[in-house]
CSV table of C-alpha atoms in Angstrom, one decimal:
chain,number,residue,atom,x,y,z
A,1,UNK,CA,56.4,37.6,90.8
A,2,UNK,CA,54.1,36.3,93.5
A,3,UNK,CA,50.7,38.0,93.0
A,4,UNK,CA,49.4,39.5,89.8
A,5,UNK,CA,46.6,42.1,90.1
A,6,UNK,CA,47.7,44.8,87.9
A,7,UNK,CA,49.4,45.1,84.5
A,8,UNK,CA,52.0,47.4,86.0
A,9,UNK,CA,53.3,44.4,88.0
A,10,UNK,CA,54.8,43.0,84.8
A,11,UNK,CA,57.7,45.4,85.3
A,12,UNK,CA,59.6,46.4,82.2
A,13,UNK,CA,57.1,46.4,79.4
A,14,UNK,CA,59.6,45.5,76.6
A,15,UNK,CA,60.9,42.6,78.7
A,16,UNK,CA,57.3,41.4,79.4
A,17,UNK,CA,56.4,41.5,75.6
A,18,UNK,CA,59.6,39.6,74.7
A,19,UNK,CA,58.6,36.8,77.3
A,20,UNK,CA,55.0,36.8,75.9
A,21,UNK,CA,56.2,36.3,72.3
A,22,UNK,CA,58.6,33.5,73.4
A,23,UNK,CA,55.7,31.8,75.0
A,24,UNK,CA,53.6,32.2,71.8
A,25,UNK,CA,56.4,30.8,69.6
A,26,UNK,CA,57.1,27.8,72.0
A,27,UNK,CA,53.8,27.2,74.1
A,28,UNK,CA,55.0,23.8,75.4
A,29,UNK,CA,58.6,24.6,76.2
A,30,UNK,CA,58.0,24.9,80.0
A,31,UNK,CA,55.8,22.0,80.8
A,32,UNK,CA,58.3,20.7,83.3
A,33,UNK,CA,57.9,23.9,85.2
A,34,UNK,CA,54.3,23.1,86.1
A,35,UNK,CA,54.5,19.4,86.6
A,36,UNK,CA,53.0,18.2,89.8
A,37,UNK,CA,51.8,21.8,90.5
A,38,UNK,CA,48.0,22.6,90.8
A,39,UNK,CA,46.2,25.7,89.7
A,40,UNK,CA,42.8,26.4,91.4
A,41,UNK,CA,40.6,28.7,89.4
A,42,UNK,CA,37.8,30.3,91.5
A,43,UNK,CA,34.9,32.0,89.8
A,44,UNK,CA,32.4,34.2,91.5
A,45,UNK,CA,31.1,35.4,88.1
A,46,UNK,CA,30.5,33.9,84.7
A,47,UNK,CA,33.4,33.4,82.2
A,48,UNK,CA,34.1,32.0,78.8
A,49,UNK,CA,37.4,33.4,77.5
A,50,UNK,CA,39.0,33.7,80.9
A,51,UNK,CA,38.1,30.2,82.0
A,52,UNK,CA,39.1,28.4,78.8
A,53,UNK,CA,42.3,30.4,78.1
A,54,UNK,CA,43.7,30.3,81.6
A,55,UNK,CA,43.0,26.5,81.8
A,56,UNK,CA,44.7,26.1,78.4
A,57,UNK,CA,47.6,28.2,79.6
A,58,UNK,CA,48.0,26.0,82.8
A,59,UNK,CA,47.8,22.7,80.8
A,60,UNK,CA,50.5,24.1,78.4
A,61,UNK,CA,52.6,24.5,81.4
A,62,UNK,CA,52.0,20.9,82.6
A,63,UNK,CA,49.9,21.9,85.6
A,64,UNK,CA,46.9,20.1,87.0
A,65,UNK,CA,43.8,22.4,87.1
A,66,UNK,CA,40.8,22.6,89.5
A,67,UNK,CA,37.9,24.8,88.6
A,68,UNK,CA,35.4,26.0,91.1
A,69,UNK,CA,32.3,27.9,90.3
A,70,UNK,CA,31.3,29.4,93.7
A,71,UNK,CA,27.7,30.0,92.6
A,72,UNK,CA,27.0,26.5,91.5
A,73,UNK,CA,29.6,24.1,93.0
A,74,UNK,CA,30.0,25.4,96.6
A,75,UNK,CA,28.2,26.4,99.7
A,76,UNK,CA,27.0,30.0,99.6
A,77,UNK,CA,29.8,32.2,101.2
A,78,UNK,CA,29.5,34.9,103.7
A,79,UNK,CA,32.1,37.6,103.4
A,80,UNK,CA,31.5,39.9,106.3
A,81,UNK,CA,32.9,39.4,109.8
A,82,UNK,CA,30.6,39.7,112.9
A,83,UNK,CA,27.5,38.4,110.9
A,84,UNK,CA,25.3,36.0,112.7
A,85,UNK,CA,25.2,33.2,110.0
A,86,UNK,CA,21.5,32.2,110.4
A,87,UNK,CA,20.6,32.8,106.7
A,88,UNK,CA,21.3,31.0,103.5
A,89,UNK,CA,25.1,31.3,103.7
A,90,UNK,CA,26.6,28.1,105.2
A,91,UNK,CA,30.3,28.9,105.0
A,92,UNK,CA,32.6,31.9,105.7
A,93,UNK,CA,35.2,33.0,103.3
A,94,UNK,CA,37.7,33.3,106.1
A,95,UNK,CA,37.6,29.5,106.5
A,96,UNK,CA,36.9,28.7,102.8
A,97,UNK,CA,40.1,30.6,101.6
A,98,UNK,CA,42.7,28.8,103.7
A,99,UNK,CA,41.0,25.5,102.9
A,100,UNK,CA,41.3,26.2,99.2
A,101,UNK,CA,44.9,27.2,99.6
A,102,UNK,CA,45.5,23.6,101.1
A,103,UNK,CA,44.6,22.1,97.7
A,104,UNK,CA,46.7,24.0,95.2
A,105,UNK,CA,49.9,25.9,94.5
A,106,UNK,CA,48.5,29.0,92.8
A,107,UNK,CA,45.0,30.6,93.0
A,108,UNK,CA,43.2,32.5,90.2
A,109,UNK,CA,40.2,34.6,91.3
A,110,UNK,CA,37.4,36.2,89.2
A,111,UNK,CA,35.2,38.6,91.3
A,112,UNK,CA,33.4,41.6,89.7
A,113,UNK,CA,32.4,44.9,91.3
A,114,UNK,CA,29.0,44.5,93.2
A,115,UNK,CA,28.2,48.1,93.0
A,116,UNK,CA,26.9,47.9,96.6
A,117,UNK,CA,29.9,49.9,98.0
A,118,UNK,CA,32.4,51.9,95.9
A,119,UNK,CA,34.8,51.6,98.8
A,120,UNK,CA,34.6,47.8,99.0
A,121,UNK,CA,34.9,47.5,95.1
A,122,UNK,CA,37.9,49.8,94.8
A,123,UNK,CA,39.6,48.1,97.9
A,124,UNK,CA,39.1,44.8,96.1
A,125,UNK,CA,37.5,43.2,99.0
A,126,UNK,CA,37.3,39.7,97.8
A,127,UNK,CA,40.5,39.5,96.0
A,128,UNK,CA,42.5,41.1,98.7
A,129,UNK,CA,41.2,38.5,101.2
A,130,UNK,CA,42.5,35.6,99.0
A,131,UNK,CA,45.9,37.4,98.9
A,132,UNK,CA,45.8,37.8,102.7
A,133,UNK,CA,44.5,34.4,103.9
A,134,UNK,CA,45.1,31.7,101.2
A,135,UNK,CA,49.0,31.5,101.8
A,136,UNK,CA,49.4,31.0,98.1
A,137,UNK,CA,50.2,33.1,95.1
A,138,UNK,CA,47.1,34.8,93.7
A,139,UNK,CA,46.3,36.3,90.4
A,140,UNK,CA,43.3,38.2,89.1
A,141,UNK,CA,41.2,36.8,86.5
A,142,UNK,CA,39.1,40.1,86.7
A,143,UNK,CA,38.5,41.8,89.7
A,144,UNK,CA,36.3,44.9,90.7
A,145,UNK,CA,38.7,47.4,89.4
A,146,UNK,CA,41.1,45.8,86.9
A,147,UNK,CA,41.4,42.9,84.4
A,148,UNK,CA,45.1,42.7,83.9
A,149,UNK,CA,45.2,39.4,81.8
A,150,UNK,CA,42.8,41.0,79.3
A,151,UNK,CA,44.9,44.2,79.2
A,152,UNK,CA,48.2,42.2,78.6
A,153,UNK,CA,46.4,40.3,75.8
A,154,UNK,CA,45.3,43.6,74.3
A,155,UNK,CA,48.8,45.1,74.5
A,156,UNK,CA,50.3,41.9,72.9
A,157,UNK,CA,47.7,42.3,70.1
A,158,UNK,CA,48.6,46.0,69.5
A,159,UNK,CA,52.3,45.1,69.4
A,160,UNK,CA,51.5,42.5,66.6
A,161,UNK,CA,49.3,44.7,64.5
A,162,UNK,CA,50.6,48.2,64.9
A,163,UNK,CA,51.9,49.8,61.7
A,164,UNK,CA,53.8,52.6,63.3
A,165,UNK,CA,56.1,52.7,66.4
A,166,UNK,CA,53.7,55.1,68.2
A,167,UNK,CA,50.1,54.4,67.1
A,168,UNK,CA,47.1,56.4,68.2
A,169,UNK,CA,44.9,54.4,70.4
A,170,UNK,CA,41.3,55.5,71.1
A,171,UNK,CA,39.3,53.8,73.9
A,172,UNK,CA,35.6,54.8,73.3
A,173,UNK,CA,32.6,54.2,75.6
A,174,UNK,CA,29.7,52.6,73.8
A,175,UNK,CA,26.1,52.0,74.9
A,176,UNK,CA,25.0,48.9,76.8
A,177,UNK,CA,21.6,48.0,78.5
A,178,UNK,CA,23.2,46.9,81.8
A,179,UNK,CA,25.6,48.5,84.4
A,180,UNK,CA,29.0,47.1,83.7
A,181,UNK,CA,32.2,47.5,85.9
A,182,UNK,CA,34.9,49.9,85.1
A,183,UNK,CA,37.5,47.0,85.4
A,184,UNK,CA,38.3,46.7,81.7
A,185,UNK,CA,38.6,50.3,80.8
A,186,UNK,CA,40.5,51.0,84.1
A,187,UNK,CA,43.1,48.3,83.2
A,188,UNK,CA,43.4,49.1,79.5
A,189,UNK,CA,44.1,52.7,80.3
A,190,UNK,CA,46.6,51.7,83.0
A,191,UNK,CA,48.4,49.5,80.3
A,192,UNK,CA,48.4,52.0,77.6
A,193,UNK,CA,49.8,54.6,79.9
A,194,UNK,CA,52.8,52.4,80.4
A,195,UNK,CA,53.6,53.0,76.6
A,196,UNK,CA,54.6,56.2,74.7
A,197,UNK,CA,51.5,55.8,72.3
A,198,UNK,CA,49.1,58.6,71.7
A,199,UNK,CA,46.1,57.8,73.9
A,200,UNK,CA,42.7,59.3,73.8
A,201,UNK,CA,39.6,58.3,76.0
A,202,UNK,CA,36.3,59.4,74.7
A,203,UNK,CA,32.9,59.1,76.5
A,204,UNK,CA,29.8,61.1,77.3
A,205,UNK,CA,29.9,63.5,80.2
A,206,UNK,CA,29.3,61.7,83.4
A,207,UNK,CA,31.4,58.7,82.5
A,208,UNK,CA,34.7,60.0,83.8
A,209,UNK,CA,36.9,57.2,85.0
A,210,UNK,CA,39.0,57.3,88.2
A,211,UNK,CA,41.8,59.8,87.5
A,212,UNK,CA,44.5,57.5,88.7
A,213,UNK,CA,43.6,55.2,85.7
A,214,UNK,CA,43.1,57.9,83.1
A,215,UNK,CA,46.7,59.1,83.8
A,216,UNK,CA,48.2,60.9,80.9
A,217,UNK,CA,45.4,60.1,78.4
A,218,UNK,CA,43.6,62.9,76.7
A,219,UNK,CA,39.9,63.0,77.6
A,220,UNK,CA,37.6,63.9,74.6
A,221,UNK,CA,33.9,64.3,74.9
A,222,UNK,CA,33.4,64.5,71.0
A,223,UNK,CA,33.7,61.0,69.8
A,224,UNK,CA,34.1,61.9,66.1
A,225,UNK,CA,37.0,64.3,67.0
A,226,UNK,CA,38.6,61.5,69.2
A,227,UNK,CA,38.4,59.0,66.4
A,228,UNK,CA,40.0,61.1,63.7
A,229,UNK,CA,43.3,59.6,62.6
A,230,UNK,CA,43.1,56.6,65.1
A,231,UNK,CA,45.1,53.4,64.5
A,232,UNK,CA,43.3,51.3,66.9
A,233,UNK,CA,39.7,51.7,68.4
A,234,UNK,CA,39.0,49.9,71.5
A,235,UNK,CA,35.2,50.0,72.3
A,236,UNK,CA,33.9,49.2,75.7
A,237,UNK,CA,31.0,50.1,77.9
A,238,UNK,CA,31.3,51.0,81.6
A,239,UNK,CA,29.0,52.3,84.2
A,240,UNK,CA,29.4,55.7,86.0
A,241,UNK,CA,32.3,55.9,88.3
A,242,UNK,CA,31.7,59.4,89.9
A,243,UNK,CA,29.4,59.7,92.9
A,244,UNK,CA,26.4,59.9,93.3
A,245,UNK,CA,25.9,57.8,90.2
A,246,UNK,CA,28.5,55.1,90.9
A,247,UNK,CA,27.6,51.8,89.2
A,248,UNK,CA,24.6,53.3,87.3
A,249,UNK,CA,23.7,53.6,83.6
A,250,UNK,CA,23.2,57.3,82.9
A,251,UNK,CA,23.2,57.2,79.1
A,252,UNK,CA,22.3,54.8,76.4
A,253,UNK,CA,22.9,57.2,73.4
A,254,UNK,CA,23.2,54.9,70.2
A,255,UNK,CA,25.2,57.6,68.5
A,256,UNK,CA,28.2,56.3,70.4
A,257,UNK,CA,27.9,52.8,68.7
A,258,UNK,CA,31.0,52.0,66.7
A,259,UNK,CA,29.8,51.8,63.0
A,260,UNK,CA,31.4,51.8,59.6
A,261,UNK,CA,30.7,55.6,59.5
A,262,UNK,CA,32.6,55.9,62.8
A,263,UNK,CA,35.5,53.8,61.5
A,264,UNK,CA,35.8,55.8,58.3
A,265,UNK,CA,36.9,58.7,60.5
A,266,UNK,CA,40.0,56.8,61.5
A,267,UNK,CA,43.3,56.0,59.6
A,268,UNK,CA,41.9,52.5,58.6
A,269,UNK,CA,42.0,51.5,62.3
A,270,UNK,CA,41.8,48.1,63.8
A,271,UNK,CA,38.8,47.4,65.9
A,272,UNK,CA,39.2,45.8,69.3
A,273,UNK,CA,36.9,44.6,72.1
A,274,UNK,CA,37.4,42.2,74.9
A,275,UNK,CA,34.2,40.2,74.3
A,276,UNK,CA,31.4,39.3,74.9
A,277,UNK,CA,30.0,42.2,72.9
A,278,UNK,CA,26.5,43.4,72.4
A,279,UNK,CA,26.2,43.6,68.6
A,280,UNK,CA,24.6,46.7,67.2
A,281,UNK,CA,24.9,48.5,70.6
A,282,UNK,CA,28.6,48.4,71.2
A,283,UNK,CA,29.6,47.8,67.5
A,284,UNK,CA,27.8,47.1,64.3
A,285,UNK,CA,27.8,43.7,62.5
A,286,UNK,CA,29.7,45.1,59.6
A,287,UNK,CA,32.6,46.5,61.8
A,288,UNK,CA,33.0,43.4,64.0
A,289,UNK,CA,32.9,41.1,60.9
A,290,UNK,CA,35.3,43.3,58.9
A,291,UNK,CA,38.9,42.5,58.1
A,292,UNK,CA,40.0,45.2,60.5
A,293,UNK,CA,38.4,43.5,63.4
A,294,UNK,CA,40.9,42.0,65.9
A,295,UNK,CA,38.5,40.5,68.4
A,296,UNK,CA,39.4,36.9,67.6
A,297,UNK,CA,43.3,37.3,67.6
A,298,UNK,CA,42.7,39.3,70.7
A,299,UNK,CA,40.8,36.5,72.4
A,300,UNK,CA,43.5,34.1,71.2
A,301,UNK,CA,46.1,36.0,73.0
A,302,UNK,CA,44.5,35.6,76.3
A,303,UNK,CA,46.3,32.2,76.4
A,304,UNK,CA,49.5,33.9,75.9
A,305,UNK,CA,49.0,36.5,78.5
A,306,UNK,CA,47.8,34.0,81.1
A,307,UNK,CA,50.6,31.6,80.3
A,308,UNK,CA,53.3,34.2,80.6
A,309,UNK,CA,52.0,35.4,83.9
A,310,UNK,CA,51.6,31.8,85.4
A,311,UNK,CA,55.1,31.0,84.2
A,312,UNK,CA,56.5,34.0,86.1
A,313,UNK,CA,54.6,33.0,89.2
A,314,UNK,CA,55.8,29.3,88.9
A,315,UNK,CA,59.4,30.6,88.6
A,316,UNK,CA,59.0,32.3,91.9
A,317,UNK,CA,57.7,29.2,93.8
């Protein structure tokens, strides 16, 4: 593996899971693999779990780690060609990227959707430039359209906690005060579609995702009906994908909040969320604090997913 931008690049899912659980059992077994190798982590957006878990994963592999927050620790970057740079942006991404590549062996990039151009977002304008110009392997630490490290951790968690071979997975939209990207739901749907699990996506009208990510999932607009008999409930907000409302909040219906009453409709389901979470909007206090909440084990598995991916990239160097 050279670049990692989609969960589908893991290849055979059963083999990928076996590799992940081997990493989890023996987190320090491959320190020689990363010795004298440097990971550069570049953040265009805020991060807690992704930053800490990926850095921990690299250290477990014996790597050196450099972290760059573009908004605080670097010159403001221009991304467009042909621009007369007479404003507040002092450096162009086309020079910055190959320079960054000089200082490392692998690059991780975190860059969210800007909601300024659907075309730019869904063409992964920032991430694709790093892949094209850095000269180094690049992996996504969340991009405009996908969050594959999160999805890999989610799938590891489901594998650990499922009580039947083919559980029912429900991904439910929930209200949020701000416009959030579709990256996590897109990526989660893409991952679950790699399995033979029963998969239902539920959301209000107007929040339909890109069909290429929905795949074989059943779309249900009645949340209560969707939740019936669920084994896992994955709650997540996202903004509208369909034009002309792309990137907008078009609904804040609090009836979609995951509460104890909603969870009672399930088959004693596990609750999942990628975090950070808006309590009592996305999910009630009682649900996220319940014994059925997997948000902390899920977050812990972010180290495992990142380390498994980094190991595969290192093996290819």
